[in-house]
Coordinates of C-alpha atoms in Angstrom, one line a residue:
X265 CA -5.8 -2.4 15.3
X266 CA -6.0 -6.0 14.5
X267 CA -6.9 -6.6 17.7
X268 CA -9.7 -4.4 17.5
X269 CA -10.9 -5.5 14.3
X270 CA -10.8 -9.6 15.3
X271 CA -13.2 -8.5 18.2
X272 CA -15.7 -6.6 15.5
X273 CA -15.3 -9.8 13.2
X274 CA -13.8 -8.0 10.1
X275 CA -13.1 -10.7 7.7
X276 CA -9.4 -10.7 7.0
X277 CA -8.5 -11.5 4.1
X278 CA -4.6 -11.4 4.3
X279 CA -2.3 -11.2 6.3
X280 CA 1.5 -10.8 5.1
X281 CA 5.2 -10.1 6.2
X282 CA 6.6 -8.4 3.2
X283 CA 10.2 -7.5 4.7
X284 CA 9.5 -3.5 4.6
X285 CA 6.2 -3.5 6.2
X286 CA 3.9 -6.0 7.7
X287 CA -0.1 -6.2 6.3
X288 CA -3.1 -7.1 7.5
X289 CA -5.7 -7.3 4.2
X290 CA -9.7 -6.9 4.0
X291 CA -12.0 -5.6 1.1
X292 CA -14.2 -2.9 2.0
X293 CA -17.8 -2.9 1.6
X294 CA -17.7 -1.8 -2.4
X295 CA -15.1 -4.8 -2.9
X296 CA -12.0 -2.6 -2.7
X297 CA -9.4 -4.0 -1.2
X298 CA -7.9 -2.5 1.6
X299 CA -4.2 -2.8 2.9
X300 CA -3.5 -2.0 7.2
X301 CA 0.4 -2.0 7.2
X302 CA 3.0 -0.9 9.4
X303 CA 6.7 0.0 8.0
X304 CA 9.5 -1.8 9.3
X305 CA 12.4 0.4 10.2
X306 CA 14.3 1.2 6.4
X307 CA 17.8 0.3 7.9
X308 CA 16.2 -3.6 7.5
X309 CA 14.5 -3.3 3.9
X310 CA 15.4 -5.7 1.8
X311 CA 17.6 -4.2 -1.0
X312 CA 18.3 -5.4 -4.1
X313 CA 21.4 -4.2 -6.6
X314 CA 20.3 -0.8 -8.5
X315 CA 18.7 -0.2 -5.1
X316 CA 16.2 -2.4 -5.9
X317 CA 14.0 -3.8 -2.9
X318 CA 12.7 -7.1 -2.4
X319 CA 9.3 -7.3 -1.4
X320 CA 8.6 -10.8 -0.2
X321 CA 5.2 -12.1 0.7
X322 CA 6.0 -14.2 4.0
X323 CA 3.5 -15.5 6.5
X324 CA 2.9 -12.9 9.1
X325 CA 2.8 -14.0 12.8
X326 CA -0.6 -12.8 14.3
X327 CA 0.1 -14.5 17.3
X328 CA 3.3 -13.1 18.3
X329 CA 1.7 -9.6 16.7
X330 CA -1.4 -9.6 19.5
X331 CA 0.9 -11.2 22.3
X332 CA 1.6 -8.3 24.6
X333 CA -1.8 -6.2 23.2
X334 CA -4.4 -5.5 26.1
X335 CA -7.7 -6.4 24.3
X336 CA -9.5 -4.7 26.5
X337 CA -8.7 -1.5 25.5
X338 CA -10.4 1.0 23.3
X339 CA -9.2 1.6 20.1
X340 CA -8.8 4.6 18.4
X341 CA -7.1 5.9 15.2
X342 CA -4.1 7.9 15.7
X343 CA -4.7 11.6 14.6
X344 CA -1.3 11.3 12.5
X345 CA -2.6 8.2 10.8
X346 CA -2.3 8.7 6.8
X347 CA -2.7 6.7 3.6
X348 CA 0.9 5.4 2.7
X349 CA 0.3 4.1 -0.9
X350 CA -2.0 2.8 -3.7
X351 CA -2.2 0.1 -5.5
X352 CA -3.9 0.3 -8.9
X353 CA -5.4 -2.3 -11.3
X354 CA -4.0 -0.9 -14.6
X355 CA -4.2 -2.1 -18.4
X356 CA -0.7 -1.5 -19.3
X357 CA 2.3 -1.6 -17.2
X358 CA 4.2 0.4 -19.8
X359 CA 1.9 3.6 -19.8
X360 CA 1.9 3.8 -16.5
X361 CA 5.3 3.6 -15.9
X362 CA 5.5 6.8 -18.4
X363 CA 3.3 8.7 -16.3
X364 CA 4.7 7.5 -12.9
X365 CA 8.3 7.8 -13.7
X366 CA 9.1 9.6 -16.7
X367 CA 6.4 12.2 -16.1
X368 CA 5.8 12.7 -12.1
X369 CA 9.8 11.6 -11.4
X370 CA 9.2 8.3 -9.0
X371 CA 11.5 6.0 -8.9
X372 CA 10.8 2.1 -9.7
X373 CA 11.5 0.5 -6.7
X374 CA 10.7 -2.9 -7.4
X375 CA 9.2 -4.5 -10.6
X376 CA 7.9 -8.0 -11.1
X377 CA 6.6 -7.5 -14.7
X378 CA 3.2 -7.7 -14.1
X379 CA 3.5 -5.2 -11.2
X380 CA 5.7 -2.0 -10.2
X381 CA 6.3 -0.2 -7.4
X382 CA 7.0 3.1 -7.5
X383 CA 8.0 5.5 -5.0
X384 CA 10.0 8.8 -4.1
X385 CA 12.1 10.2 -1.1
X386 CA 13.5 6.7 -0.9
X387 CA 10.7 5.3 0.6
X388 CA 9.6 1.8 -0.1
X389 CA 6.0 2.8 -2.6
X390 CA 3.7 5.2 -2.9
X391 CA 1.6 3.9 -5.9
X392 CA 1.8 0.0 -7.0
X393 CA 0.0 -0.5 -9.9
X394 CA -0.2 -4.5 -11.5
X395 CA -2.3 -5.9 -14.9
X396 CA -3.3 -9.2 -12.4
X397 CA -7.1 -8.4 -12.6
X398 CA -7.7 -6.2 -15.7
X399 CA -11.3 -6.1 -15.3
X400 CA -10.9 -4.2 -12.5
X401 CA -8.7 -1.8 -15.1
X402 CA -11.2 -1.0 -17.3
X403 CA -12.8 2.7 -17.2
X404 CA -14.8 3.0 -13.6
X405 CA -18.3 4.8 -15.0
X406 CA -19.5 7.9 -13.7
X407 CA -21.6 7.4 -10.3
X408 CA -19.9 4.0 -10.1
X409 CA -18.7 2.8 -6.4
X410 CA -15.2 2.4 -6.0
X411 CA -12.2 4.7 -6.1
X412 CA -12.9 8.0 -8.1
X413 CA -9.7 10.1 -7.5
X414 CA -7.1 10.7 -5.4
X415 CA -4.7 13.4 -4.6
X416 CA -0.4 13.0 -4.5
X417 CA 0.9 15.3 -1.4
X418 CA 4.6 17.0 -2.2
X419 CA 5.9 18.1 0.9
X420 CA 9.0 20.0 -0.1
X421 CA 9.2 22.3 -3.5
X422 CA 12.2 20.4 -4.7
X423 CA 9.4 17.0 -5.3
X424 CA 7.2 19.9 -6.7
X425 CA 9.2 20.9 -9.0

Protein backbone atom coordinates (compact mmCIF):
# COMPACT_ATOMS: atom_id res chain seq x y z
CA UNK A 1 0.00 0.00 0.00
CA UNK A 2 2.65 2.43 0.72
CA UNK A 3 4.12 1.68 -2.22
CA UNK A 4 1.21 2.40 -4.16
CA UNK A 5 0.46 5.54 -2.49
CA UNK A 6 4.34 7.16 -2.80
CA UNK A 7 3.71 6.50 -6.63
CA UNK A 8 0.21 8.58 -6.51
CA UNK A 9 2.07 11.33 -4.27
CA UNK A 10 -0.16 10.97 -1.13
CA UNK A 11 1.35 13.27 1.37
CA UNK A 12 2.31 11.23 4.35
CA UNK A 13 2.13 12.64 7.17
CA UNK A 14 3.55 9.91 9.64
CA UNK A 15 4.97 7.20 9.64
CA UNK A 16 5.55 5.15 13.06
CA UNK A 17 6.64 1.79 14.64
CA UNK A 18 4.47 1.58 17.64
CA UNK A 19 5.60 -2.00 18.95
CA UNK A 20 1.89 -3.66 18.24
CA UNK A 21 1.42 -2.45 14.84
CA UNK A 22 3.32 -0.41 12.40
CA UNK A 23 1.54 3.13 10.76
CA UNK A 24 1.70 4.94 7.92
CA UNK A 25 -0.37 8.45 8.64
CA UNK A 26 -2.21 11.03 6.08
CA UNK A 27 -5.31 13.38 6.53
CA UNK A 28 -7.91 12.91 4.19
CA UNK A 29 -9.40 15.46 2.08
CA UNK A 30 -11.85 16.94 4.98
CA UNK A 31 -8.71 17.13 7.33
CA UNK A 32 -9.37 13.76 9.14
CA UNK A 33 -6.65 12.02 9.88
CA UNK A 34 -6.24 8.74 8.68
CA UNK A 35 -4.15 5.89 10.24
CA UNK A 36 -2.86 2.60 7.47
CA UNK A 37 -1.41 0.04 10.07
CA UNK A 38 -0.57 -3.42 10.15
CA UNK A 39 -0.65 -5.53 13.54
CA UNK A 40 2.48 -7.09 14.60
CA UNK A 41 1.98 -10.71 15.72
CA UNK A 42 0.44 -10.30 19.74
CA UNK A 43 2.99 -12.84 21.06
CA UNK A 44 5.56 -9.63 20.56
CA UNK A 45 3.22 -6.69 22.01
CA UNK A 46 4.70 -4.84 24.43
CA UNK A 47 3.06 -5.56 27.86
CA UNK A 48 3.04 -3.77 30.65
CA UNK A 49 2.09 -5.11 34.54
CA UNK A 50 -1.89 -5.17 34.92
CA UNK A 51 -1.55 -6.21 31.29
CA UNK A 52 -0.90 -2.98 30.31
CA UNK A 53 0.68 -2.48 26.81
CA UNK A 54 3.21 -0.12 25.83
CA UNK A 55 2.62 1.66 22.81
CA UNK A 56 5.81 3.37 21.79
CA UNK A 57 6.07 5.79 18.83
CA UNK A 58 9.50 4.62 17.13
CA UNK A 59 10.69 5.62 13.77
CA UNK A 60 9.33 3.25 11.20
CA UNK A 61 11.82 1.89 8.53
CA UNK A 62 10.21 2.68 5.07
CA UNK A 63 13.14 1.51 3.45
CA UNK A 64 13.42 -1.89 4.73
CA UNK A 65 9.28 -1.81 4.53
CA UNK A 66 9.32 -1.27 0.40
CA UNK A 67 12.62 -3.47 -0.05
CA UNK A 68 11.40 -6.71 -1.42
CA UNK A 69 7.90 -4.84 -2.90
CA UNK A 70 7.55 -5.09 -6.76
CA UNK A 71 6.40 -1.50 -7.61
CA UNK A 72 5.30 -2.43 -10.59
CA UNK A 73 2.42 -4.08 -9.53
CA UNK A 74 -1.19 -3.10 -9.31
CA UNK A 75 -2.53 -2.52 -6.17
CA UNK A 76 -5.61 -3.47 -4.85
CA UNK A 77 -7.46 -3.49 -1.45
CA UNK A 78 -7.87 -6.86 -0.03
CA UNK A 79 -11.68 -7.80 0.12
CA UNK A 80 -11.03 -8.75 4.00
CA UNK A 81 -9.62 -5.34 4.62
CA UNK A 82 -11.54 -3.69 7.72
CA UNK A 83 -11.37 -0.64 9.95
CA UNK A 84 -9.30 -1.77 13.13
CA UNK A 85 -9.96 1.19 15.55
CA UNK A 86 -10.78 4.93 16.08
CA UNK A 87 -9.30 7.49 17.56
CA UNK A 88 -11.48 10.29 18.88
CA UNK A 89 -10.81 13.93 19.87
CA UNK A 90 -12.86 14.09 23.14
CA UNK A 91 -13.41 16.86 25.91
CA UNK A 92 -13.06 14.77 28.87
CA UNK A 93 -11.12 11.66 29.31
CA UNK A 94 -13.19 10.84 32.38
CA UNK A 95 -16.71 10.63 30.58
CA UNK A 96 -15.53 8.69 28.12
CA UNK A 97 -13.89 6.30 29.96
CA UNK A 98 -17.51 5.82 31.69
CA UNK A 99 -19.04 5.13 28.49
CA UNK A 100 -16.17 3.00 27.01
CA UNK A 101 -15.50 0.86 30.02
CA UNK A 102 -17.93 1.07 32.59
CA UNK A 103 -20.86 1.09 30.11
CA UNK A 104 -19.78 -0.93 26.77
CA UNK A 105 -17.23 -3.29 29.01
CA UNK A 106 -13.65 -2.42 27.14
CA UNK A 107 -10.87 -2.81 28.82
CA UNK A 108 -8.24 0.18 29.18
CA UNK A 109 -5.38 -1.06 27.55
CA UNK A 110 -3.02 1.69 27.83
CA UNK A 111 -3.53 5.28 29.30
CA UNK A 112 -1.22 8.20 29.13
CA UNK A 113 -3.63 10.68 30.87
CA UNK A 114 -4.42 12.68 28.15
CA UNK A 115 -5.21 9.61 25.95
CA UNK A 116 -6.69 5.98 26.50
CA UNK A 117 -6.89 3.05 24.63
CA UNK A 118 -9.48 0.91 24.94
CA UNK A 119 -10.07 -2.34 23.59
CA UNK A 120 -11.77 -5.90 24.04
CA UNK A 121 -11.09 -9.60 23.08
CA UNK A 122 -7.50 -8.78 24.18
CA UNK A 123 -6.64 -7.04 21.26
CA UNK A 124 -4.41 -4.04 21.38
CA UNK A 125 -7.55 -0.92 20.71
CA UNK A 126 -10.44 -0.51 19.16
CA UNK A 127 -11.37 3.17 20.09
CA UNK A 128 -8.41 5.71 21.32
CA UNK A 129 -9.86 8.74 22.33
CA UNK A 130 -7.22 11.78 23.68
CA UNK A 131 -8.13 15.76 24.89
CA UNK A 132 -4.73 16.85 22.56
CA UNK A 133 -6.77 19.04 20.18
CA UNK A 134 -10.15 19.88 21.85
CA UNK A 135 -11.31 21.97 19.18
CA UNK A 136 -11.66 19.18 17.26
CA UNK A 137 -13.93 17.93 20.41
CA UNK A 138 -16.40 20.22 20.26
CA UNK A 139 -19.99 19.29 18.84
CA UNK A 140 -19.49 18.50 14.83
CA UNK A 141 -22.79 20.59 13.35
CA UNK A 142 -25.35 18.98 11.36
CA UNK A 143 -24.27 18.80 7.53
CA UNK A 144 -20.72 19.39 8.73
CA UNK A 145 -17.72 17.29 6.94
CA UNK A 146 -16.02 15.02 9.04
CA UNK A 147 -16.99 11.87 10.86
CA UNK A 148 -20.78 11.65 11.70
CA UNK A 149 -21.26 8.14 13.18
CA UNK A 150 -19.97 5.00 13.33
CA UNK A 151 -21.06 1.58 14.16
CA UNK A 152 -19.19 -1.13 16.98
CA UNK A 153 -19.37 -4.91 15.38
CA UNK A 154 -19.82 -7.72 18.29
CA UNK A 155 -19.00 -10.87 16.87
CA UNK A 156 -19.95 -13.39 19.52
CA UNK A 157 -23.22 -12.88 21.98
CA UNK A 158 -21.08 -13.21 24.98
CA UNK A 159 -19.40 -9.25 23.81
CA UNK A 160 -23.18 -8.57 23.23
CA UNK A 161 -24.26 -9.19 26.08
Amino acid sequence: WFSHAARLGTQITGASDHGVSEAIYLDDPEGNGVEVYVDKPRKTWPTQAGGHLSFPTRRLDLKALVKDVDVGRSFWVATDTRIGHLHLSVGSISETQEFFVDALGFKIRNDLGTAQFYGSGGYHHHVAVNTWQPVRAARRPERAFGLAEYTLVMHEQPEFD
